[in-house]
Coordinates of C-alpha atoms in Angstrom, one line a residue:
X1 CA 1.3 33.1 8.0
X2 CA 3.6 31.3 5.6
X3 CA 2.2 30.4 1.9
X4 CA 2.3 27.5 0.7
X5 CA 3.0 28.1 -3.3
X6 CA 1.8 24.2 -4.1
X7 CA 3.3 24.2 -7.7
X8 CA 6.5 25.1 -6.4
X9 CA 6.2 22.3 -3.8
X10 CA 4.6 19.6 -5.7
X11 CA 6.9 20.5 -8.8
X12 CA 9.5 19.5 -6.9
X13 CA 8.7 15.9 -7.0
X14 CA 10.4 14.1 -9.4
X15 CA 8.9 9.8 -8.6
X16 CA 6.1 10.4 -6.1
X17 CA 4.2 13.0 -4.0
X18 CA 2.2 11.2 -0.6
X19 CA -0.2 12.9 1.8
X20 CA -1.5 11.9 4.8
X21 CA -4.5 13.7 6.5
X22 CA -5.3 12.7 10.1
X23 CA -7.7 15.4 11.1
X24 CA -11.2 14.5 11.3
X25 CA -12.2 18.6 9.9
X26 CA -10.3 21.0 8.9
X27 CA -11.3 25.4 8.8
X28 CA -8.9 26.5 6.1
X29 CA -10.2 29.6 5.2
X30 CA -10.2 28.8 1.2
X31 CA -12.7 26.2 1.8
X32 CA -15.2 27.9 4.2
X33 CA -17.4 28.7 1.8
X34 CA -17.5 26.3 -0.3
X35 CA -18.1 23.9 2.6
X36 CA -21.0 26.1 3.7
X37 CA -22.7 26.2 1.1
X38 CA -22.3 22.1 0.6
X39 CA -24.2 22.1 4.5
X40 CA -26.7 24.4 3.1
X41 CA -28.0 22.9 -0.1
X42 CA -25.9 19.5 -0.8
X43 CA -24.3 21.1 -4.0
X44 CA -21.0 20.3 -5.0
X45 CA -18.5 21.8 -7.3
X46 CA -17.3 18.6 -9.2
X47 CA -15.8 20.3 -12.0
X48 CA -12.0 19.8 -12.2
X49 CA -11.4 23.0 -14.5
X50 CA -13.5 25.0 -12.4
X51 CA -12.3 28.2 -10.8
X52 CA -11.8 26.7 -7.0
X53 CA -10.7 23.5 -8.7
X54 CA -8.3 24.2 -11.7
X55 CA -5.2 25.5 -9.6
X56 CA -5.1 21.8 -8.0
X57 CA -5.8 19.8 -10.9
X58 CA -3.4 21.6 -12.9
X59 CA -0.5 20.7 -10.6
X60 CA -1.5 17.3 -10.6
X61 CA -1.8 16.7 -14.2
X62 CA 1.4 18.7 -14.5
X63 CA 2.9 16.0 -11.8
X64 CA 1.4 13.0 -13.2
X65 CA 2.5 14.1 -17.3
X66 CA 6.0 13.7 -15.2
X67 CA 5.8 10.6 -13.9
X68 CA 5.1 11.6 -10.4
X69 CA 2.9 9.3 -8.7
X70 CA 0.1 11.2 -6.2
X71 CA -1.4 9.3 -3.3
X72 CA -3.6 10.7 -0.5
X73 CA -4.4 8.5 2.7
X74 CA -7.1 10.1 5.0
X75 CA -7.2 8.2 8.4
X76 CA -11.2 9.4 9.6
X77 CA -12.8 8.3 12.4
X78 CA -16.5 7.1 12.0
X79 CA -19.0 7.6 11.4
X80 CA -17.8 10.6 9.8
X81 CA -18.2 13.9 10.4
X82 CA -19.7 16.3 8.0
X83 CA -16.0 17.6 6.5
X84 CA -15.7 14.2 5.9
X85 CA -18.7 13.4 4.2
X86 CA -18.4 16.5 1.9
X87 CA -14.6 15.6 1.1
X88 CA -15.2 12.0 0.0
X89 CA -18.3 13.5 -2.1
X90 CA -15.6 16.1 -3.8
X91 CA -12.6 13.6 -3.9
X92 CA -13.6 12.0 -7.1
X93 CA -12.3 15.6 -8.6
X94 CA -8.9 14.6 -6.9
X95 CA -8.6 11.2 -8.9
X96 CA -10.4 12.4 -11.9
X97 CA -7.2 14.5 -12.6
X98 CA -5.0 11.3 -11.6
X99 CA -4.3 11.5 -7.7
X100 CA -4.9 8.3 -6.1
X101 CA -6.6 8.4 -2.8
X102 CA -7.6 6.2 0.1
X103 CA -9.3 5.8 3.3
X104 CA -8.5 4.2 6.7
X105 CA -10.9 4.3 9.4
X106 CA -9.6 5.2 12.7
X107 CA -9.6 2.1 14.7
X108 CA -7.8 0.3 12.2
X109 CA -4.6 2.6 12.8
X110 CA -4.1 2.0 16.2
X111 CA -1.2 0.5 15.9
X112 CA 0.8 2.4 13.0
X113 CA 3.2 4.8 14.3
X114 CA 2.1 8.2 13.4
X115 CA 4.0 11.6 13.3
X116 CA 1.9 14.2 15.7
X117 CA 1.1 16.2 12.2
X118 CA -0.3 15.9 8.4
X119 CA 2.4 15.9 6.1
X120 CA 3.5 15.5 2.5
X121 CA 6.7 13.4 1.7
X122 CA 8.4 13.9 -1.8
X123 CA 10.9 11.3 -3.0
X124 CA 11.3 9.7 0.2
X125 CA 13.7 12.7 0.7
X126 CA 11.6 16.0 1.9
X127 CA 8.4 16.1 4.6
X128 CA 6.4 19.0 4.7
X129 CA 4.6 18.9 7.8
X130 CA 1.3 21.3 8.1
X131 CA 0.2 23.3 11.2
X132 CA -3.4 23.9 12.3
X133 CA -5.0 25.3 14.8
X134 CA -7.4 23.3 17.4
X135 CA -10.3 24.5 15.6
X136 CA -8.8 23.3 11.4
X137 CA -7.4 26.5 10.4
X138 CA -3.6 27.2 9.3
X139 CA -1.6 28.2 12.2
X140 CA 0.0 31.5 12.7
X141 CA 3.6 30.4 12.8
X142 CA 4.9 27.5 11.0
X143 CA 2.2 26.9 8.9
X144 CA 4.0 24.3 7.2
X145 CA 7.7 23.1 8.2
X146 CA 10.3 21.4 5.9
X147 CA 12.5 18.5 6.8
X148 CA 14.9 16.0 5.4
X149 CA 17.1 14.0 8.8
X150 CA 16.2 10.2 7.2
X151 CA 15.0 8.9 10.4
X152 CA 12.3 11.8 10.3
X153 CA 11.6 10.9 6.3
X154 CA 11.7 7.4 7.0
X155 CA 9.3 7.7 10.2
X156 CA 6.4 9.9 7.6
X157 CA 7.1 7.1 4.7
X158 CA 6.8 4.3 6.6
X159 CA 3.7 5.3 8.6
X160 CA 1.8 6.6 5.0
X161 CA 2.7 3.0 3.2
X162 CA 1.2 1.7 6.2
X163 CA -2.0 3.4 6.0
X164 CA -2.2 3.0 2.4
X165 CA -2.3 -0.5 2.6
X166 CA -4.4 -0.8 5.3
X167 CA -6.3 2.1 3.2
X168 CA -9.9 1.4 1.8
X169 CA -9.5 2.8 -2.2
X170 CA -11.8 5.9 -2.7
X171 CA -14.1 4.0 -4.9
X172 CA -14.9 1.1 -2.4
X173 CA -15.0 3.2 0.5
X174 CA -18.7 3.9 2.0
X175 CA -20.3 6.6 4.0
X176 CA -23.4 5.6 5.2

């Protein structure tokens, strides 16, 4: 499996750093337990210098000190599932350390053209799609996969600035 190194990656940004999430759960192994233990007892790490959080916030308050702006669009069908609902309880870590994030439900993206995968687009000049499994985990091969033809750049850019607008911010959004 290929490793992401996200400092490397998000250092590369130099105006902006976007992220669309389509999947509705995900299995990565570095969040299983955490995410088990959230379904167990309702606790929540919300600390943003905690151990499982400070590698994250670090590169995005190292991105933002830079000028780079961070935005996250999660497209989740509802009601949510239980991934969801523990995410949106844990996201206020994300924007506490300056990434902006947003949420569209489902049936309000029919109509946006979507790329088949989650990606990240830096500068409107690199997309780093991301590979899972059926069941949320990394894939084997190709875990993540870098490219830079415009039209492909312009197809991920388009579709997240879509969402985003269309996007519910983090603090208005609702689970009930």
């Amino acid at each position: 499996m290929q490793q992401i190194d996200w400092a490397e990656f998000i250092g590369r940004a130099r105006t902006s750093a976007v992220h669309l999430e389509m999947r509705d759960a995900y299995g990565v192994a570095g969040e299983a337990a955490e995410f088990a233990a959230w379904k167990e007892t309702g606790a929540i790490d919300l600390d943003p210098d905690s151990e499982s959080w400070r590698d994250w916030s670090t590169i995005v308050r190292d991105a933002t000190a830079r000028g780079v702006q961070v935005r996250r669009a999660r497209i989740v069908s509802e009601p949510v599932t239980a991934y969801t609902r523990w995410l949106h309880q844990s996201t206020v870590v994300n924007e506490s350390v300056g990434e902006r994030v947003r949420w569209l439900p489902r049936a309000r993206a029919s109509d946006i053209a979507l790329p088949g995968n989650d990606f990240w687009v830096l500068d409107d000049a690199l997309v780093q799609f991301h590979h899972f499994t059926g069941d949320g985990d990394w894939a084997q091969e190709g875990t993540f996969e870098h490219r830079t033809e415009p039209a492909v750049v312009r197809l991920c850019a388009d579709a997240f600035e879509q969402v985003w607008e269309r996007a519910v911010p983090h603090e208005d959004y609702k689970i009930s």
